[in-house]
Amino acid sequence: MGIKPIDITNKSFNSKFKGYDRDEVDDFLDQIALEVEKLTQENRSLEKEVKQANDKLSYFNELKDSLNQSIIVAQDTADKLKENAIKESDLAIQQSQAQSEDILAHANKMSDELITGATNKANQILSEASERARQLAVETDDLKKKTRIFHRNLSVLLESQLQIVQSDEWDEILKPFGAYVDSSHQAFRQVLDAVEAANGLESTSPAVNVKPNFDNLPKAKANIKQPEIKVSTTREMPNKPVNPTENEEKHEKNEETKKLNKVERAARPKVK
């Protein structure tokens, strides 16, 4: 710019007659100087912005060229990668087909072996189950035989015990004690009648004098005799053949017989 704001401010004019007012001219020149200064600053700012825009434009142009080059390189790389991928996919398909055929052959072989093994195992299990069923049938029959033998022996034992319980010897044992005392012993008889009445038993002695005669009591005691009571300590068992398998059962029966004999001896009345 040829004229600067400072030039306008320092500008002076010659005076003439009937010329312009100096103060107005100076004021106007000051305003023009301010406007020119403002325009100058704006122009510098615009020049700076234009320079920045040009720099950006250059950068973007270079970036565009670089991107174009990158696109070209990427396209070439993509074409090569696509070609390599096609080749690798074809190779992978061939390998997978070969592997699938091998796997299928191996699976068929394994399935045949498993079917054969399972069939053999099933046959073995069936054979063992049949043998076990046969053994169970034999054991069941043997158990039934032993059960029948036990039932028969138990029946015989119960019948023999019932015969012992229903025998006359038990009637003799269970007879009231007063039946063993002679009726002549009046005092002792009255005592026994009182005991039997207290126990709710029917008196087994004839009517006697209410007033007891204690004069003859020692003599009566001396004449008391213990009745003879016969109790069988053995049981008659029916004759039957001895089975070797019944040894244990016979031993148990002998133990039961001993226990019954102890009970019979304990049940005998004791007369003093």
Short mmCIF file of N, CA and C in Angstrom, two decimals, residues 3-11 24-40:
data_model
loop_
_atom_site.label_atom_id
_atom_site.label_comp_id
_atom_site.label_asym_id
_atom_site.label_seq_id
_atom_site.Cartn_x
_atom_site.Cartn_y
_atom_site.Cartn_z
N ILE A 3 0.08 4.53 0.51
CA ILE A 3 -0.22 5.49 1.59
C ILE A 3 -0.45 4.71 2.88
N LYS A 4 0.29 5.13 3.90
CA LYS A 4 0.15 4.51 5.19
C LYS A 4 -0.66 5.41 6.11
N PRO A 5 -1.22 4.93 7.15
CA PRO A 5 -2.00 5.75 8.06
C PRO A 5 -1.17 6.89 8.66
N ILE A 6 0.08 6.62 8.92
CA ILE A 6 0.94 7.67 9.48
C ILE A 6 1.14 8.82 8.51
N ASP A 7 1.15 8.49 7.17
CA ASP A 7 1.29 9.53 6.15
C ASP A 7 0.06 10.44 6.15
N ILE A 8 -1.08 9.85 6.32
CA ILE A 8 -2.32 10.66 6.33
C ILE A 8 -2.33 11.55 7.56
N THR A 9 -1.89 10.99 8.67
CA THR A 9 -1.90 11.79 9.91
C THR A 9 -0.92 12.97 9.83
N ASN A 10 0.22 12.77 9.23
CA ASN A 10 1.27 13.79 9.17
C ASN A 10 1.14 14.70 7.94
N LYS A 11 0.14 14.45 7.17
CA LYS A 11 -0.01 15.27 5.95
C LYS A 11 -0.40 16.70 6.33
N GLU A 24 -11.47 20.93 10.66
CA GLU A 24 -12.33 19.91 10.04
C GLU A 24 -11.50 18.98 9.17
N VAL A 25 -10.58 19.59 8.45
CA VAL A 25 -9.73 18.74 7.58
C VAL A 25 -8.90 17.80 8.44
N ASP A 26 -8.36 18.30 9.55
CA ASP A 26 -7.55 17.42 10.41
C ASP A 26 -8.40 16.29 11.02
N ASP A 27 -9.60 16.65 11.44
CA ASP A 27 -10.47 15.60 12.00
C ASP A 27 -10.79 14.54 10.95
N PHE A 28 -11.10 15.00 9.77
CA PHE A 28 -11.44 14.03 8.72
C PHE A 28 -10.24 13.16 8.38
N LEU A 29 -9.06 13.78 8.34
CA LEU A 29 -7.85 13.00 8.05
C LEU A 29 -7.59 11.98 9.17
N ASP A 30 -7.88 12.37 10.39
CA ASP A 30 -7.71 11.40 11.49
C ASP A 30 -8.66 10.22 11.33
N GLN A 31 -9.89 10.49 10.94
CA GLN A 31 -10.84 9.39 10.72
C GLN A 31 -10.38 8.49 9.58
N ILE A 32 -9.91 9.14 8.51
CA ILE A 32 -9.43 8.32 7.38
C ILE A 32 -8.23 7.48 7.80
N ALA A 33 -7.36 8.06 8.62
CA ALA A 33 -6.18 7.30 9.08
C ALA A 33 -6.62 6.08 9.90
N LEU A 34 -7.63 6.29 10.76
CA LEU A 34 -8.12 5.15 11.56
C LEU A 34 -8.71 4.06 10.67
N GLU A 35 -9.50 4.46 9.69
CA GLU A 35 -10.11 3.48 8.81
C GLU A 35 -9.05 2.75 8.01
N VAL A 36 -8.06 3.51 7.52
CA VAL A 36 -6.99 2.87 6.74
C VAL A 36 -6.22 1.89 7.62
N GLU A 37 -5.98 2.28 8.89
CA GLU A 37 -5.28 1.37 9.81
C GLU A 37 -6.10 0.10 10.05
N LYS A 38 -7.40 0.31 10.20
CA LYS A 38 -8.28 -0.85 10.40
C LYS A 38 -8.27 -1.75 9.19
N LEU A 39 -8.39 -1.16 8.00
CA LEU A 39 -8.37 -1.96 6.77
C LEU A 39 -7.04 -2.66 6.59
N THR A 40 -5.98 -1.98 6.98
CA THR A 40 -4.65 -2.61 6.85
C THR A 40 -4.55 -3.85 7.75
#
